[in-house]
PDB file of C-alpha atoms in Angstrom:
ATOM      1  CA  MET F  11      48.796 -21.158  -7.066  1.00  0.00           C
ATOM      2  CA  SER F  12      52.334 -19.828  -7.426  1.00  0.00           C
ATOM      3  CA  GLU F  13      54.983 -20.879  -9.937  1.00  0.00           C
ATOM      4  CA  GLY F  14      56.876 -23.018  -7.369  1.00  0.00           C
ATOM      5  CA  ASP F  15      53.737 -24.616  -5.932  1.00  0.00           C
ATOM      6  CA  PRO F  16      53.591 -28.391  -6.661  1.00  0.00           C
ATOM      7  CA  ARG F  17      49.881 -27.970  -7.472  1.00  0.00           C
ATOM      8  CA  THR F  18      50.888 -25.588 -10.305  1.00  0.00           C
ATOM      9  CA  SER F  19      53.174 -28.266 -11.704  1.00  0.00           C
ATOM     10  CA  LEU F  20      50.422 -30.884 -11.582  1.00  0.00           C
ATOM     11  CA  HIS F  21      47.931 -28.426 -13.125  1.00  0.00           C
ATOM     12  CA  ASP F  22      50.367 -27.737 -15.997  1.00  0.00           C
ATOM     13  CA  MET F  23      50.953 -31.437 -16.640  1.00  0.00           C
ATOM     14  CA  ARG F  24      47.211 -32.095 -16.723  1.00  0.00           C
ATOM     15  CA  ALA F  25      46.688 -29.206 -19.131  1.00  0.00           C
ATOM     16  CA  LEU F  26      49.216 -30.760 -21.507  1.00  0.00           C
ATOM     17  CA  ALA F  27      48.116 -34.359 -21.018  1.00  0.00           C
ATOM     18  CA  HIS F  28      45.950 -34.438 -24.135  1.00  0.00           C
ATOM     19  CA  PRO F  29      47.771 -34.532 -27.509  1.00  0.00           C
ATOM     20  CA  LEU F  30      45.167 -32.229 -29.075  1.00  0.00           C
ATOM     21  CA  ARG F  31      46.092 -29.527 -26.578  1.00  0.00           C
ATOM     22  CA  VAL F  32      49.725 -29.665 -27.645  1.00  0.00           C
ATOM     23  CA  ARG F  33      48.652 -29.346 -31.288  1.00  0.00           C
ATOM     24  CA  ILE F  34      46.455 -26.380 -30.342  1.00  0.00           C
ATOM     25  CA  LEU F  35      49.366 -24.676 -28.566  1.00  0.00           C
ATOM     26  CA  THR F  36      51.540 -25.198 -31.605  1.00  0.00           C
ATOM     27  CA  LEU F  37      48.869 -23.829 -33.941  1.00  0.00           C
ATOM     28  CA  LEU F  38      48.253 -20.797 -31.736  1.00  0.00           C
ATOM     29  CA  THR F  39      51.905 -19.887 -31.340  1.00  0.00           C
ATOM     30  CA  ASP F  40      51.861 -16.178 -32.135  1.00  0.00           C
ATOM     31  CA  SER F  41      48.721 -16.544 -34.281  1.00  0.00           C
ATOM     32  CA  ALA F  42      45.348 -15.721 -32.719  1.00  0.00           C
ATOM     33  CA  MET F  43      42.441 -17.996 -33.614  1.00  0.00           C
ATOM     34  CA  SER F  44      38.940 -18.768 -32.387  1.00  0.00           C
ATOM     35  CA  ALA F  45      37.638 -22.226 -31.481  1.00  0.00           C
ATOM     36  CA  ALA F  46      35.890 -22.468 -34.848  1.00  0.00           C
ATOM     37  CA  GLU F  47      39.094 -21.584 -36.732  1.00  0.00           C
ATOM     38  CA  VAL F  48      41.142 -24.089 -34.737  1.00  0.00           C
ATOM     39  CA  ALA F  49      38.485 -26.776 -35.278  1.00  0.00           C
ATOM     40  CA  ARG F  50      38.533 -26.208 -39.049  1.00  0.00           C
ATOM     41  CA  GLU F  51      42.326 -26.338 -39.142  1.00  0.00           C
ATOM     42  CA  LEU F  52      42.649 -29.488 -37.038  1.00  0.00           C
ATOM     43  CA  GLY F  53      39.551 -31.241 -38.340  1.00  0.00           C
ATOM     44  CA  GLY F  54      37.729 -31.360 -35.008  1.00  0.00           C
ATOM     45  CA  THR F  55      34.470 -30.066 -33.643  1.00  0.00           C
ATOM     46  CA  GLN F  56      34.109 -26.563 -32.305  1.00  0.00           C
ATOM     47  CA  ALA F  57      32.686 -27.878 -29.019  1.00  0.00           C
ATOM     48  CA  ASN F  58      35.660 -30.185 -28.443  1.00  0.00           C
ATOM     49  CA  VAL F  59      38.187 -27.497 -29.342  1.00  0.00           C
ATOM     50  CA  SER F  60      36.399 -24.978 -27.087  1.00  0.00           C
ATOM     51  CA  TYR F  61      36.729 -27.391 -24.180  1.00  0.00           C
ATOM     52  CA  HIS F  62      40.473 -27.810 -24.756  1.00  0.00           C
ATOM     53  CA  LEU F  63      40.988 -24.062 -25.260  1.00  0.00           C
ATOM     54  CA  ARG F  64      39.377 -23.421 -21.865  1.00  0.00           C
ATOM     55  CA  LYS F  65      41.685 -25.960 -20.212  1.00  0.00           C
ATOM     56  CA  LEU F  66      44.764 -24.335 -21.774  1.00  0.00           C
ATOM     57  CA  PHE F  67      43.533 -20.848 -20.913  1.00  0.00           C
ATOM     58  CA  ASP F  68      42.823 -21.852 -17.299  1.00  0.00           C
ATOM     59  CA  ALA F  69      46.377 -23.238 -17.044  1.00  0.00           C
ATOM     60  CA  GLY F  70      47.765 -19.878 -18.173  1.00  0.00           C
ATOM     61  CA  LEU F  71      49.165 -21.243 -21.429  1.00  0.00           C
ATOM     62  CA  LEU F  72      46.945 -19.110 -23.683  1.00  0.00           C
ATOM     63  CA  ASP F  73      46.098 -15.423 -23.790  1.00  0.00           C
ATOM     64  CA  MET F  74      42.638 -14.308 -24.869  1.00  0.00           C
ATOM     65  CA  VAL F  75      43.614 -11.496 -27.228  1.00  0.00           C
ATOM     66  CA  GLU F  76      40.276 -10.326 -28.602  1.00  0.00           C
ATOM     67  CA  GLU F  77      36.556 -10.886 -28.766  1.00  0.00           C
ATOM     68  CA  VAL F  78      35.046 -10.662 -32.232  1.00  0.00           C
ATOM     69  CA  PRO F  79      31.283 -10.327 -32.854  1.00  0.00           C
ATOM     70  CA  ILE F  80      30.068 -13.198 -35.057  1.00  0.00           C
ATOM     71  CA  ARG F  81      26.421 -13.885 -36.018  1.00  0.00           C
ATOM     72  CA  GLY F  82      24.929 -12.417 -32.870  1.00  0.00           C
ATOM     73  CA  GLY F  83      27.548 -14.007 -30.602  1.00  0.00           C
ATOM     74  CA  VAL F  84      31.105 -13.347 -29.592  1.00  0.00           C
ATOM     75  CA  ALA F  85      34.101 -15.418 -30.689  1.00  0.00           C
ATOM     76  CA  LYS F  86      37.087 -15.373 -28.366  1.00  0.00           C
ATOM     77  CA  ARG F  87      40.441 -15.493 -30.110  1.00  0.00           C
ATOM     78  CA  TYR F  88      43.384 -17.036 -28.286  1.00  0.00           C
ATOM     79  CA  ARG F  89      47.145 -16.932 -28.763  1.00  0.00           C
ATOM     80  CA  HIS F  90      49.990 -18.907 -27.198  1.00  0.00           C
ATOM     81  CA  ARG F  91      53.158 -17.094 -26.192  1.00  0.00           C
ATOM     82  CA  PRO F  92      55.905 -19.755 -26.194  1.00  0.00           C
ATOM     83  CA  HIS F  93      58.166 -17.817 -23.832  1.00  0.00           C
ATOM     84  CA  ARG F  94      55.488 -18.203 -21.130  1.00  0.00           C
ATOM     85  CA  SER F  95      55.522 -21.997 -21.327  1.00  0.00           C
ATOM     86  CA  ARG F  96      56.622 -24.026 -18.382  1.00  0.00           C
ATOM     87  CA  PRO F  97      59.100 -26.912 -18.487  1.00  0.00           C
ATOM     88  CA  HIS F  98      56.320 -29.542 -18.566  1.00  0.00           C
ATOM     89  CA  ARG F  99      55.601 -28.543 -22.132  1.00  0.00           C
ATOM     90  CA  ASP F 100      58.865 -30.249 -23.187  1.00  0.00           C
ATOM     91  CA  ARG F 101      57.474 -33.745 -22.542  1.00  0.00           C
ATOM     92  CA  ALA F 102      54.254 -32.989 -24.337  1.00  0.00           C
ATOM     93  CA  MET F 103      56.150 -31.452 -27.227  1.00  0.00           C
ATOM     94  CA  LEU F 104      58.198 -34.632 -27.615  1.00  0.00           C
ATOM     95  CA  THR F 105      55.024 -36.479 -28.581  1.00  0.00           C
ATOM     96  CA  GLU F 106      54.114 -33.730 -31.043  1.00  0.00           C
ATOM     97  CA  LEU F 107      57.638 -33.716 -32.482  1.00  0.00           C
ATOM     98  CA  THR F 108      57.394 -37.467 -33.075  1.00  0.00           C
ATOM     99  CA  ARG F 109      54.116 -36.937 -34.952  1.00  0.00           C
ATOM    100  CA  ARG F 110      55.619 -34.152 -37.066  1.00  0.00           C
ATOM    101  CA  SER F 111      58.793 -36.087 -37.822  1.00  0.00           C
ATOM    102  CA  ALA F 112      56.680 -38.672 -39.593  1.00  0.00           C
ATOM    103  CA  LEU F 113      55.310 -35.873 -41.799  1.00  0.00           C
ATOM    104  CA  ARG F 114      58.681 -34.432 -42.777  1.00  0.00           C
ATOM    105  CA  ALA F 115      58.883 -34.165 -46.538  1.00  0.00           C
ATOM    106  CA  ALA F 116      61.992 -34.055 -48.706  1.00  0.00           C
ATOM    107  CA  HIS F 117      62.005 -30.258 -48.404  1.00  0.00           C
ATOM    108  CA  GLY F 118      63.617 -29.205 -45.183  1.00  0.00           C
ATOM    109  CA  THR F 119      66.543 -29.955 -42.994  1.00  0.00           C
ATOM    110  CA  ALA F 120      67.256 -31.677 -39.735  1.00  0.00           C
ATOM    111  CA  SER F 121      70.380 -31.973 -37.669  1.00  0.00           C
ATOM    112  CA  ASP F 122      71.299 -33.831 -34.540  1.00  0.00           C
ATOM    113  CA  ALA F 123      74.740 -33.616 -32.999  1.00  0.00           C
ATOM    114  CA  GLU F 124      76.602 -33.717 -29.723  1.00  0.00           C
ATOM    115  CA  LEU F 125      79.663 -31.538 -30.250  1.00  0.00           C
ATOM    116  CA  TRP F 126      82.476 -29.725 -28.483  1.00  0.00           C
ATOM    117  CA  VAL F 127      82.801 -26.179 -29.835  1.00  0.00           C
ATOM    118  CA  ASP F 128      84.516 -22.903 -29.012  1.00  0.00           C
ATOM    119  CA  PRO F 129      82.444 -20.897 -26.453  1.00  0.00           C
ATOM    120  CA  ASP F 130      82.389 -17.837 -28.732  1.00  0.00           C
ATOM    121  CA  LEU F 131      81.030 -19.907 -31.635  1.00  0.00           C
ATOM    122  CA  TRP F 132      78.452 -21.406 -29.260  1.00  0.00           C
ATOM    123  CA  GLN F 133      77.197 -17.969 -28.155  1.00  0.00           C
ATOM    124  CA  GLU F 134      77.149 -16.754 -31.761  1.00  0.00           C
ATOM    125  CA  THR F 135      75.129 -19.816 -32.823  1.00  0.00           C
ATOM    126  CA  VAL F 136      72.612 -19.453 -29.996  1.00  0.00           C
ATOM    127  CA  GLU F 137      72.087 -15.768 -30.839  1.00  0.00           C
ATOM    128  CA  ALA F 138      71.687 -16.540 -34.558  1.00  0.00           C
ATOM    129  CA  VAL F 139      69.134 -19.298 -33.921  1.00  0.00           C
ATOM    130  CA  ARG F 140      67.232 -17.077 -31.473  1.00  0.00           C
ATOM    131  CA  ALA F 141      67.121 -14.291 -34.091  1.00  0.00           C
ATOM    132  CA  LEU F 142      65.917 -16.691 -36.809  1.00  0.00           C
ATOM    133  CA  SER F 143      63.240 -18.107 -34.517  1.00  0.00           C
ATOM    134  CA  GLU F 144      62.004 -14.622 -33.631  1.00  0.00           C
ATOM    135  CA  ARG F 145      61.975 -13.716 -37.330  1.00  0.00           C
ATOM    136  CA  MET F 146      59.817 -16.761 -38.134  1.00  0.00           C
ATOM    137  CA  HIS F 147      57.386 -15.952 -35.318  1.00  0.00           C
ATOM    138  CA  ARG F 148      57.078 -12.307 -36.393  1.00  0.00           C
ATOM    139  CA  ALA F 149      56.424 -13.363 -39.990  1.00  0.00           C
ATOM    140  CA  ALA F 150      53.829 -16.030 -39.117  1.00  0.00           C
ATOM    141  CA  GLN F 151      50.539 -15.634 -40.991  1.00  0.00           C
ATOM    142  CA  PRO F 152      47.099 -17.065 -40.259  1.00  0.00           C
ATOM    143  CA  PRO F 153      46.608 -20.607 -41.591  1.00  0.00           C
ATOM    144  CA  HIS F 154      45.950 -20.893 -45.325  1.00  0.00           C
ATOM    145  CA  THR F 155      46.996 -17.302 -46.107  1.00  0.00           C
ATOM    146  CA  PRO F 156      47.550 -17.172 -49.891  1.00  0.00           C
ATOM    147  CA  GLY F 157      51.222 -17.288 -50.816  1.00  0.00           C
ATOM    148  CA  THR F 158      52.305 -19.067 -47.618  1.00  0.00           C
ATOM    149  CA  VAL F 159      53.508 -22.593 -46.916  1.00  0.00           C
ATOM    150  CA  ARG F 160      52.829 -24.604 -43.782  1.00  0.00           C
ATOM    151  CA  VAL F 161      56.076 -25.374 -41.965  1.00  0.00           C
ATOM    152  CA  SER F 162      57.218 -26.954 -38.746  1.00  0.00           C
ATOM    153  CA  THR F 163      60.194 -25.633 -36.801  1.00  0.00           C
ATOM    154  CA  THR F 164      61.726 -27.322 -33.812  1.00  0.00           C
ATOM    155  CA  ILE F 165      64.941 -25.912 -32.464  1.00  0.00           C
ATOM    156  CA  SER F 166      66.669 -27.075 -29.325  1.00  0.00           C
ATOM    157  CA  LEU F 167      70.171 -25.929 -28.425  1.00  0.00           C
ATOM    158  CA  PHE F 168      71.648 -26.435 -24.986  1.00  0.00           C
ATOM    159  CA  GLU F 169      74.947 -26.989 -23.233  1.00  0.00           C
ATOM    160  CA  MET F 170      75.437 -30.514 -21.979  1.00  0.00           C
ATOM    161  CA  GLU F 171      76.295 -31.198 -18.358  1.00  0.00           C
ATOM    162  CA  PRO F 172      79.899 -32.432 -17.959  1.00  0.00           C
ATOM    163  CA  GLY F 173      78.765 -35.923 -16.831  1.00  0.00           C
ATOM    164  CA  GLU F 174      76.568 -36.289 -19.903  1.00  0.00           C
ATOM    165  CA  ALA F 175      79.458 -36.018 -22.354  1.00  0.00           C
ATOM    166  CA  ARG F 176      79.546 -39.807 -22.772  1.00  0.00           C
ATOM    167  CA  GLY F 177      75.802 -40.232 -23.047  1.00  0.00           C
ATOM    168  CA  GLY F 178      75.358 -40.600 -19.290  1.00  0.00           C
ATOM    169  CA  LEU F 179      77.311 -43.881 -19.181  1.00  0.00           C
ATOM    170  CA  ARG F 180      79.772 -42.839 -16.451  1.00  0.00           C
ATOM    171  CA  GLY F 181      79.336 -45.979 -14.373  1.00  0.00           C
ATOM    172  CA  ASP F 182      79.050 -48.435 -17.288  1.00  0.00           C
ATOM    173  CA  ARG F 183      82.689 -49.600 -17.599  1.00  0.00           C
ATOM    174  CA  GLY F 184      82.095 -53.337 -17.602  1.00  0.00           C
TER     175      GLY F 184
END
């Protein structure tokens, strides 16, 4: 199936239909883990996590980055590369973002705004956020590494379409 093929779109949506799969993608963002490691981190069974890892791998959302010998067997370690995600991940991530928002502690920051800004400032801001995001991904450690803290980052910056400037209420003039 090719990228523009409607079957690819349906396959991607099915791969992201289960909330556990979205959590797995988030956990495996730039950090390789086996099914057993993911199961321990998320509090699930290895068999269940293995099933979901296969579904994500088959959809092309995970890379198998290494095979590690463990107790006479082989553990496959997977990693998610966020830049390879397809647009359908946005809907699934909304559910995950809602779950994480409920967990947000007093330590952290959040911002939501619809603004009009100078185009140069906009470009500068986008580049700065992209650099910070890349820095966080490069610095990511395996779960529970001593001296680390577990964090959640969600960053979404985009230019609004001209008709959306009033919240999409163009025809609502009573």
